[in-house]
mmCIF file of C-alpha atoms in Angstrom:
data_model
loop_
_atom_site.group_PDB
_atom_site.id
_atom_site.type_symbol
_atom_site.label_atom_id
_atom_site.label_comp_id
_atom_site.label_asym_id
_atom_site.label_seq_id
_atom_site.Cartn_x
_atom_site.Cartn_y
_atom_site.Cartn_z
ATOM 1 C CA UNK A 1 125.716 54.905 56.809
ATOM 2 C CA UNK A 2 124.554 57.572 54.401
ATOM 3 C CA UNK A 3 122.924 60.781 55.490
ATOM 4 C CA UNK A 4 120.671 62.710 53.166
ATOM 5 C CA UNK A 5 120.876 66.517 53.434
ATOM 6 C CA UNK A 6 117.637 68.391 53.850
ATOM 7 C CA UNK A 7 117.300 71.378 51.512
ATOM 8 C CA UNK A 8 117.942 74.687 53.372
ATOM 9 C CA UNK A 9 114.439 76.371 52.612
ATOM 10 C CA UNK A 10 112.659 73.178 54.022
ATOM 11 C CA UNK A 11 114.925 73.158 57.062
ATOM 12 C CA UNK A 12 114.200 76.862 57.756
ATOM 13 C CA UNK A 13 110.574 76.361 57.473
ATOM 14 C CA UNK A 14 110.674 73.384 60.015
ATOM 15 C CA UNK A 15 112.663 75.571 62.447
ATOM 16 C CA UNK A 16 110.193 78.472 62.187
ATOM 17 C CA UNK A 17 107.254 76.191 62.711
ATOM 18 C CA UNK A 18 108.960 74.582 65.758
ATOM 19 C CA UNK A 19 109.658 77.939 67.394
ATOM 20 C CA UNK A 20 106.033 79.000 66.813
ATOM 21 C CA UNK A 21 104.771 75.788 68.528
ATOM 22 C CA UNK A 22 107.154 76.188 71.538
ATOM 23 C CA UNK A 23 107.180 79.965 72.233
ATOM 24 C CA UNK A 24 103.820 81.441 73.378
ATOM 25 C CA UNK A 25 102.736 84.712 71.921
ATOM 26 C CA UNK A 26 102.618 87.149 74.889
ATOM 27 C CA UNK A 27 99.915 89.745 75.112
ATOM 28 C CA UNK A 28 102.524 92.553 75.046
ATOM 29 C CA UNK A 29 105.618 92.607 72.938
ATOM 30 C CA UNK A 30 108.726 94.078 74.551
ATOM 31 C CA UNK A 31 108.728 97.128 72.259
ATOM 32 C CA UNK A 32 105.175 97.943 73.277
ATOM 33 C CA UNK A 33 105.846 97.963 77.072
ATOM 34 C CA UNK A 34 105.539 101.400 78.789
ATOM 35 C CA UNK A 35 108.793 103.408 79.648
ATOM 36 C CA UNK A 36 110.539 101.956 82.661
ATOM 37 C CA UNK A 37 109.357 98.374 82.096
ATOM 38 C CA UNK A 38 111.526 95.535 80.851
ATOM 39 C CA UNK A 39 110.872 91.804 80.168
ATOM 40 C CA UNK A 40 112.874 88.806 81.370
ATOM 41 C CA UNK A 41 111.348 85.774 80.058
ATOM 42 C CA UNK A 42 107.605 85.795 81.080
ATOM 43 C CA UNK A 43 108.221 88.377 83.825
ATOM 44 C CA UNK A 44 108.000 92.062 83.299
ATOM 45 C CA UNK A 45 109.353 94.547 85.792
ATOM 46 C CA UNK A 46 108.448 98.323 85.904
ATOM 47 C CA UNK A 47 110.468 100.636 87.851
ATOM 48 C CA UNK A 48 109.207 103.948 89.093
ATOM 49 C CA UNK A 49 111.776 106.587 90.265
ATOM 50 C CA UNK A 50 111.033 109.947 92.076
ATOM 51 C CA UNK A 51 109.603 112.606 89.756
ATOM 52 C CA UNK A 52 107.748 114.897 92.200
ATOM 53 C CA UNK A 53 104.429 114.099 90.624
ATOM 54 C CA UNK A 54 101.895 111.243 90.582
ATOM 55 C CA UNK A 55 102.443 108.497 87.988
ATOM 56 C CA UNK A 56 100.306 105.562 86.702
ATOM 57 C CA UNK A 57 100.394 101.810 85.970
ATOM 58 C CA UNK A 58 97.905 100.085 83.831
ATOM 59 C CA UNK A 59 97.238 96.511 84.656
ATOM 60 C CA UNK A 60 97.899 94.383 81.574
ATOM 61 C CA UNK A 61 95.256 92.224 79.890
ATOM 62 C CA UNK A 62 94.978 88.892 81.572
ATOM 63 C CA UNK A 63 96.723 89.978 84.778
ATOM 64 C CA UNK A 64 94.993 90.210 88.211
ATOM 65 C CA UNK A 65 97.894 90.259 90.635
ATOM 66 C CA UNK A 66 101.258 92.068 90.839
ATOM 67 C CA UNK A 67 104.270 91.876 93.072
ATOM 68 C CA UNK A 68 105.361 95.237 94.554
ATOM 69 C CA UNK A 69 108.431 96.610 96.275
ATOM 70 C CA UNK A 70 108.027 100.142 97.768
ATOM 71 C CA UNK A 71 110.713 102.276 99.514
ATOM 72 C CA UNK A 72 109.782 105.364 101.401
ATOM 73 C CA UNK A 73 112.205 108.414 101.232
ATOM 74 C CA UNK A 74 114.642 109.564 103.869
ATOM 75 C CA UNK A 75 114.427 112.670 105.974
ATOM 76 C CA UNK A 76 116.586 115.672 105.311
ATOM 77 C CA UNK A 77 119.585 116.753 107.315
ATOM 78 C CA UNK A 78 119.252 119.321 110.110
ATOM 79 C CA UNK A 79 121.669 122.226 109.975
ATOM 80 C CA UNK A 80 124.522 121.666 109.831
ATOM 81 C CA UNK A 81 124.978 117.850 109.871
ATOM 82 C CA UNK A 82 122.264 116.064 111.892
ATOM 83 C CA UNK A 83 121.039 113.077 109.811
ATOM 84 C CA UNK A 84 117.441 112.438 109.070
ATOM 85 C CA UNK A 85 115.845 108.987 109.408
ATOM 86 C CA UNK A 86 115.851 106.429 106.556
ATOM 87 C CA UNK A 87 112.638 105.430 104.742
ATOM 88 C CA UNK A 88 111.021 102.076 105.208
ATOM 89 C CA UNK A 89 110.574 99.285 102.652
ATOM 90 C CA UNK A 90 107.467 97.229 102.069
ATOM 91 C CA UNK A 91 107.176 94.152 99.798
ATOM 92 C CA UNK A 92 103.840 92.362 98.972
ATOM 93 C CA UNK A 93 101.556 90.764 96.374
ATOM 94 C CA UNK A 94 98.466 92.904 95.449
ATOM 95 C CA UNK A 95 95.696 90.623 94.339
ATOM 96 C CA UNK A 96 92.099 91.287 93.101
ATOM 97 C CA UNK A 97 93.202 93.645 90.384
ATOM 98 C CA UNK A 98 91.267 93.981 87.177
ATOM 99 C CA UNK A 99 92.839 93.851 83.679
ATOM 100 C CA UNK A 100 93.321 97.337 82.201
ATOM 101 C CA UNK A 101 92.719 98.849 85.594
ATOM 102 C CA UNK A 102 94.819 102.090 86.183
ATOM 103 C CA UNK A 103 96.467 102.600 89.504
ATOM 104 C CA UNK A 104 98.296 105.593 90.742
ATOM 105 C CA UNK A 105 101.955 105.357 91.749
ATOM 106 C CA UNK A 106 103.457 108.043 94.153
ATOM 107 C CA UNK A 107 107.189 107.839 94.777
ATOM 108 C CA UNK A 108 108.193 109.751 97.818
ATOM 109 C CA UNK A 109 110.813 112.536 97.714
ATOM 110 C CA UNK A 110 113.512 112.925 100.194
ATOM 111 C CA UNK A 111 113.192 115.556 102.817
ATOM 112 C CA UNK A 112 115.021 118.813 102.068
ATOM 113 C CA UNK A 113 118.313 119.564 103.882
ATOM 114 C CA UNK A 114 118.339 122.703 106.040
ATOM 115 C CA UNK A 115 120.589 125.458 104.725
ATOM 116 C CA UNK A 116 123.240 126.937 106.990
ATOM 117 C CA UNK A 117 123.926 130.550 106.269
ATOM 118 C CA UNK A 118 125.814 132.996 108.527
ATOM 119 C CA UNK A 119 124.279 136.441 109.237
ATOM 120 C CA UNK A 120 122.964 138.563 107.590
ATOM 121 C CA UNK A 121 121.685 135.685 105.428
ATOM 122 C CA UNK A 122 118.547 133.908 106.624
ATOM 123 C CA UNK A 123 118.814 130.165 107.209
ATOM 124 C CA UNK A 124 116.182 128.003 105.645
ATOM 125 C CA UNK A 125 114.512 124.900 107.077
ATOM 126 C CA UNK A 126 114.289 121.809 104.862
ATOM 127 C CA UNK A 127 111.075 121.383 102.878
ATOM 128 C CA UNK A 128 108.962 118.271 103.390
ATOM 129 C CA UNK A 129 109.474 115.620 100.747
ATOM 130 C CA UNK A 130 106.814 114.940 98.116
ATOM 131 C CA UNK A 131 103.967 112.785 99.215
ATOM 132 C CA UNK A 132 103.506 113.752 102.937
ATOM 133 C CA UNK A 133 106.859 114.789 104.413
ATOM 134 C CA UNK A 134 106.531 117.442 107.103
ATOM 135 C CA UNK A 135 108.525 120.621 106.880
ATOM 136 C CA UNK A 136 111.491 121.322 109.241
ATOM 137 C CA UNK A 137 111.272 124.071 111.937
ATOM 138 C CA UNK A 138 112.987 127.325 110.886
ATOM 139 C CA UNK A 139 115.433 129.411 112.853
ATOM 140 C CA UNK A 140 115.146 133.268 113.072
ATOM 141 C CA UNK A 141 118.891 133.838 113.291
ATOM 142 C CA UNK A 142 121.633 132.687 110.889
ATOM 143 C CA UNK A 143 124.853 130.920 111.669
ATOM 144 C CA UNK A 144 125.718 127.383 112.574
ATOM 145 C CA UNK A 145 124.868 127.822 116.279
ATOM 146 C CA UNK A 146 121.180 128.707 115.549
ATOM 147 C CA UNK A 147 119.864 126.386 112.994
ATOM 148 C CA UNK A 148 116.746 125.010 111.391
ATOM 149 C CA UNK A 149 115.628 121.387 111.020
ATOM 150 C CA UNK A 150 115.417 119.110 108.025
ATOM 151 C CA UNK A 151 112.264 118.042 106.231
ATOM 152 C CA UNK A 152 110.571 114.758 106.635
ATOM 153 C CA UNK A 153 110.779 112.167 103.868
ATOM 154 C CA UNK A 154 107.736 111.399 101.799
ATOM 155 C CA UNK A 155 105.991 108.157 101.586
ATOM 156 C CA UNK A 156 105.720 105.855 98.510
ATOM 157 C CA UNK A 157 102.357 104.339 97.805
ATOM 158 C CA UNK A 158 99.987 102.813 95.306
ATOM 159 C CA UNK A 159 96.425 103.842 94.975
ATOM 160 C CA UNK A 160 93.256 102.790 93.208
ATOM 161 C CA UNK A 161 89.852 104.234 92.564
ATOM 162 C CA UNK A 162 89.720 108.007 93.014
ATOM 163 C CA UNK A 163 93.437 108.046 94.044
ATOM 164 C CA UNK A 164 92.741 109.654 97.498
ATOM 165 C CA UNK A 165 94.450 108.975 100.672
ATOM 166 C CA UNK A 166 91.632 106.574 101.570
ATOM 167 C CA UNK A 167 92.334 104.626 98.441
ATOM 168 C CA UNK A 168 95.881 103.611 99.136
ATOM 169 C CA UNK A 169 96.494 99.845 98.572
ATOM 170 C CA UNK A 170 99.948 99.873 100.229
ATOM 171 C CA UNK A 171 102.230 102.469 101.703
ATOM 172 C CA UNK A 172 106.041 102.617 102.553
ATOM 173 C CA UNK A 173 106.836 105.131 105.169
ATOM 174 C CA UNK A 174 109.328 108.077 105.001
ATOM 175 C CA UNK A 175 111.880 108.968 107.692
ATOM 176 C CA UNK A 176 111.823 111.993 109.996
ATOM 177 C CA UNK A 177 113.989 115.071 109.475
ATOM 178 C CA UNK A 178 117.055 115.846 111.661
ATOM 179 C CA UNK A 179 116.857 118.606 114.257
ATOM 180 C CA UNK A 180 118.821 121.839 114.079
ATOM 181 C CA UNK A 181 122.123 122.264 115.885
ATOM 182 C CA UNK A 182 122.134 124.300 119.161
ATOM 183 C CA UNK A 183 124.874 126.784 120.277
ATOM 184 C CA UNK A 184 128.357 125.700 120.991
ATOM 185 C CA UNK A 185 128.236 122.805 118.618
ATOM 186 C CA UNK A 186 125.427 120.780 120.244
ATOM 187 C CA UNK A 187 123.981 118.686 117.489
ATOM 188 C CA UNK A 188 120.268 118.190 117.009
ATOM 189 C CA UNK A 189 118.397 114.891 117.552
ATOM 190 C CA UNK A 190 118.491 112.540 114.574
ATOM 191 C CA UNK A 191 115.195 111.814 112.643
ATOM 192 C CA UNK A 192 113.294 108.594 113.397
ATOM 193 C CA UNK A 193 113.354 105.850 110.666
ATOM 194 C CA UNK A 194 110.189 104.882 108.799
ATOM 195 C CA UNK A 195 108.921 101.354 109.331
ATOM 196 C CA UNK A 196 105.859 99.306 110.022
ATOM 197 C CA UNK A 197 105.427 100.886 113.360
ATOM 198 C CA UNK A 198 107.591 103.934 113.019
ATOM 199 C CA UNK A 199 110.579 104.905 115.283
ATOM 200 C CA UNK A 200 110.540 107.718 117.732
ATOM 201 C CA UNK A 201 112.799 110.572 116.745
ATOM 202 C CA UNK A 202 115.852 111.204 118.871
ATOM 203 C CA UNK A 203 115.600 113.808 121.675
ATOM 204 C CA UNK A 204 117.487 117.138 121.187
ATOM 205 C CA UNK A 205 120.832 117.318 123.004
ATOM 206 C CA UNK A 206 120.574 119.208 126.277
ATOM 207 C CA UNK A 207 122.151 122.629 126.900
ATOM 208 C CA UNK A 208 123.726 123.603 130.185
ATOM 209 C CA UNK A 209 120.716 125.223 131.769
ATOM 210 C CA UNK A 210 117.682 123.389 130.296
ATOM 211 C CA UNK A 211 116.534 120.658 128.054
ATOM 212 C CA UNK A 212 116.432 120.723 124.163
ATOM 213 C CA UNK A 213 113.338 119.851 122.223
ATOM 214 C CA UNK A 214 111.694 116.463 122.475
ATOM 215 C CA UNK A 215 111.782 113.999 119.766
ATOM 216 C CA UNK A 216 108.746 113.593 117.465
ATOM 217 C CA UNK A 217 106.721 110.491 117.867
ATOM 218 C CA UNK A 218 106.839 107.653 115.442
ATOM 219 C CA UNK A 219 103.546 106.671 113.824
ATOM 220 C CA UNK A 220 101.871 103.291 113.510
ATOM 221 C CA UNK A 221 99.525 101.873 110.854
ATOM 222 C CA UNK A 222 96.663 103.007 113.070
ATOM 223 C CA UNK A 223 97.670 106.377 114.506
ATOM 224 C CA UNK A 224 99.782 109.436 113.798
ATOM 225 C CA UNK A 225 102.881 110.398 115.826
ATOM 226 C CA UNK A 226 102.658 113.175 118.464
ATOM 227 C CA UNK A 227 104.806 116.269 118.100
ATOM 228 C CA UNK A 228 107.857 116.564 120.347
ATOM 229 C CA UNK A 229 107.648 118.969 123.288
ATOM 230 C CA UNK A 230 109.504 122.291 122.981
ATOM 231 C CA UNK A 231 112.457 123.070 125.182
ATOM 232 C CA UNK A 232 112.697 125.958 127.554
ATOM 233 C CA UNK A 233 115.521 128.245 128.767
ATOM 234 C CA UNK A 234 116.047 131.892 129.681
ATOM 235 C CA UNK A 235 112.473 132.808 128.958
ATOM 236 C CA UNK A 236 112.449 131.088 125.705
ATOM 237 C CA UNK A 237 109.634 128.614 125.180
ATOM 238 C CA UNK A 238 110.413 126.492 122.234
ATOM 239 C CA UNK A 239 107.427 125.466 120.075
ATOM 240 C CA UNK A 240 105.985 121.981 120.077
ATOM 241 C CA UNK A 241 106.391 119.959 116.924
ATOM 242 C CA UNK A 242 103.256 119.441 114.916
ATOM 243 C CA UNK A 243 101.236 116.122 115.258
ATOM 244 C CA UNK A 244 101.154 113.824 112.225
ATOM 245 C CA UNK A 245 98.024 113.287 110.307
ATOM 246 C CA UNK A 246 96.602 110.754 107.842
ATOM 247 C CA UNK A 247 99.248 110.633 105.085
ATOM 248 C CA UNK A 248 101.124 113.666 106.387
ATOM 249 C CA UNK A 249 104.004 114.271 108.894
ATOM 250 C CA UNK A 250 103.954 116.996 111.330
ATOM 251 C CA UNK A 251 106.011 120.209 111.005
ATOM 252 C CA UNK A 252 109.042 120.765 113.120
ATOM 253 C CA UNK A 253 108.619 123.143 115.994
ATOM 254 C CA UNK A 254 109.589 126.766 115.135
ATOM 255 C CA UNK A 255 108.991 130.347 116.092
ATOM 256 C CA UNK A 256 108.538 130.127 119.876
ATOM 257 C CA UNK A 257 105.457 128.963 121.764
ATOM 258 C CA UNK A 258 104.379 132.252 123.330
ATOM 259 C CA UNK A 259 104.130 135.827 121.829
ATOM 260 C CA UNK A 260 106.272 137.252 124.618
ATOM 261 C CA UNK A 261 108.854 134.521 124.028
ATOM 262 C CA UNK A 262 112.185 135.751 122.654
ATOM 263 C CA UNK A 263 113.479 134.087 119.537
ATOM 264 C CA UNK A 264 114.221 130.356 119.980
ATOM 265 C CA UNK A 265 117.079 129.056 117.982
ATOM 266 C CA UNK A 266 117.134 125.480 116.808
ATOM 267 C CA UNK A 267 114.212 124.121 114.923
ATOM 268 C CA UNK A 268 112.857 120.601 115.035
ATOM 269 C CA UNK A 269 112.829 118.174 112.189
ATOM 270 C CA UNK A 270 109.742 117.406 110.235
ATOM 271 C CA UNK A 271 107.931 114.143 110.686
ATOM 272 C CA UNK A 272 107.980 111.552 107.818
ATOM 273 C CA UNK A 273 105.006 110.868 105.634
ATOM 274 C CA UNK A 274 103.327 107.586 105.697
ATOM 275 C CA UNK A 275 99.989 105.792 106.118
ATOM 276 C CA UNK A 276 99.942 107.980 109.176
ATOM 277 C CA UNK A 277 102.635 110.712 109.495
ATOM 278 C CA UNK A 278 105.229 110.896 112.210
ATOM 279 C CA UNK A 279 105.246 113.864 114.623
ATOM 280 C CA UNK A 280 107.517 116.878 114.194
ATOM 281 C CA UNK A 281 110.458 117.415 116.549
ATOM 282 C CA UNK A 282 110.177 120.184 119.274
ATOM 283 C CA UNK A 283 112.120 123.412 118.972
ATOM 284 C CA UNK A 284 114.834 124.068 121.424
ATOM 285 C CA UNK A 285 114.722 126.746 124.082
ATOM 286 C CA UNK A 286 117.776 128.947 124.877
ATOM 287 C CA UNK A 287 120.501 128.654 127.616
ATOM 288 C CA UNK A 288 123.152 131.095 128.404
ATOM 289 C CA UNK A 289 125.145 129.592 131.288
ATOM 290 C CA UNK A 290 128.620 128.073 130.878
ATOM 291 C CA UNK A 291 129.742 130.269 127.959
ATOM 292 C CA UNK A 292 126.405 130.633 126.122
ATOM 293 C CA UNK A 293 125.775 127.043 125.369
ATOM 294 C CA UNK A 294 122.524 126.753 123.313
ATOM 295 C CA UNK A 295 120.172 123.820 122.793
ATOM 296 C CA UNK A 296 119.372 121.646 119.926
ATOM 297 C CA UNK A 297 116.228 120.918 118.146
ATOM 298 C CA UNK A 298 114.792 117.419 118.147
ATOM 299 C CA UNK A 299 114.556 114.920 115.183
ATOM 300 C CA UNK A 300 111.049 114.307 113.527
ATOM 301 C CA UNK A 301 109.387 110.974 114.097
ATOM 302 C CA UNK A 302 109.305 108.209 111.395
ATOM 303 C CA UNK A 303 106.033 107.526 109.740
ATOM 304 C CA UNK A 304 104.113 104.286 109.839
ATOM 305 C CA UNK A 305 103.719 101.948 106.729
ATOM 306 C CA UNK A 306 100.350 100.519 105.958
ATOM 307 C CA UNK A 307 99.435 97.108 107.413
ATOM 308 C CA UNK A 308 99.305 95.696 103.862
ATOM 309 C CA UNK A 309 97.996 92.440 102.642
ATOM 310 C CA UNK A 310 98.844 89.053 104.261
ATOM 311 C CA UNK A 311 102.433 88.028 104.226
ATOM 312 C CA UNK A 312 103.598 91.580 103.669
ATOM 313 C CA UNK A 313 107.355 92.021 104.430
ATOM 314 C CA UNK A 314 108.550 95.193 106.102
ATOM 315 C CA UNK A 315 112.150 96.449 106.425
ATOM 316 C CA UNK A 316 112.528 99.640 108.574
ATOM 317 C CA UNK A 317 115.519 101.908 108.177
ATOM 318 C CA UNK A 318 115.973 100.714 104.550
ATOM 319 C CA UNK A 319 116.486 103.739 102.233
ATOM 320 C CA UNK A 320 118.667 106.808 102.578
ATOM 321 C CA UNK A 321 117.520 108.806 99.405
ATOM 322 C CA UNK A 322 114.484 109.354 97.361
ATOM 323 C CA UNK A 323 111.909 106.605 97.365
ATOM 324 C CA UNK A 324 111.232 104.063 94.611
ATOM 325 C CA UNK A 325 108.402 101.654 93.470
ATOM 326 C CA UNK A 326 108.828 98.423 91.587
ATOM 327 C CA UNK A 327 105.938 96.506 90.043
ATOM 328 C CA UNK A 328 106.430 93.054 88.468
ATOM 329 C CA UNK A 329 104.054 90.641 86.885
ATOM 330 C CA UNK A 330 103.906 87.398 84.897
ATOM 331 C CA UNK A 331 102.952 88.188 81.247
ATOM 332 C CA UNK A 332 99.925 86.254 79.959
ATOM 333 C CA UNK A 333 99.988 84.812 76.460
ATOM 334 C CA UNK A 334 97.670 86.330 73.915
ATOM 335 C CA UNK A 335 95.971 82.979 73.510
ATOM 336 C CA UNK A 336 95.085 82.851 77.244
ATOM 337 C CA UNK A 337 93.870 86.389 77.035
ATOM 338 C CA UNK A 338 91.619 85.658 74.038
ATOM 339 C CA UNK A 339 90.183 82.570 75.818
ATOM 340 C CA UNK A 340 89.531 84.409 78.998
#
């Protein structure tokens, strides 16, 4: 059988026409996608990492729903090595969006770790993480035995409208900060993990003569966490941790609860940020029996994630660093956009 060779220019033209008929022309070419966005077939994925400031996402033409995966940030360590709670993770599909609508993306920052400095240096409590983390409770005296708490982790969220707290479409909770260490190597209470319903922060370790600070309460999607009670010992009334608020974790207890109270030593961890914030951990009192054993501050409570749309998946205790937000969508062909 004889085969007749098709001239090369004609073959190339046929192949080009075939590829034009098969491959749709998408509304956004890969080189026109915003930074952090990458295509894989018809799916585009945009990843937002922590920057310490609000970011934005513009809904593409023809798109009305997106898949999202948010991770809240972890709480910071209490001095010297009490761990903070991990941030929660939320996965959902956001519907009812408008093409070219701009939404705000806030990626939570991890709570600051408390610094441990011997006298005469002043120890420093961990700062609350970006987007709602509560600050850790400070300690008035330097050294590992008298130590401040870690800051609460910030929430990660997506907002519409005027971008206020009331305009959040979905929120992933941050973890609570770890409590400060008490005297004689008594470790503070660990921070609670962020999740759908929050997790209560761990109680501070008891000293010989009295109790340490109480753990900050975990928040829920409908209410903030209570601050942990302050400990008491040898005339030192530890300060109660701050109650969480809408979007903001409570501060860890610090400074003593009464003007006549002597300096209390181990600060509580800050509450995590979330839809509602977790409560701050209580400050420890002071105990001098049995060789001067001190008390330890309590961990901050984990925040609560938002209830989210139907079939939202929640994973508590999911993230041990800064938060993250991932938005993905199916790209619409330019033909479909023009016909819409």
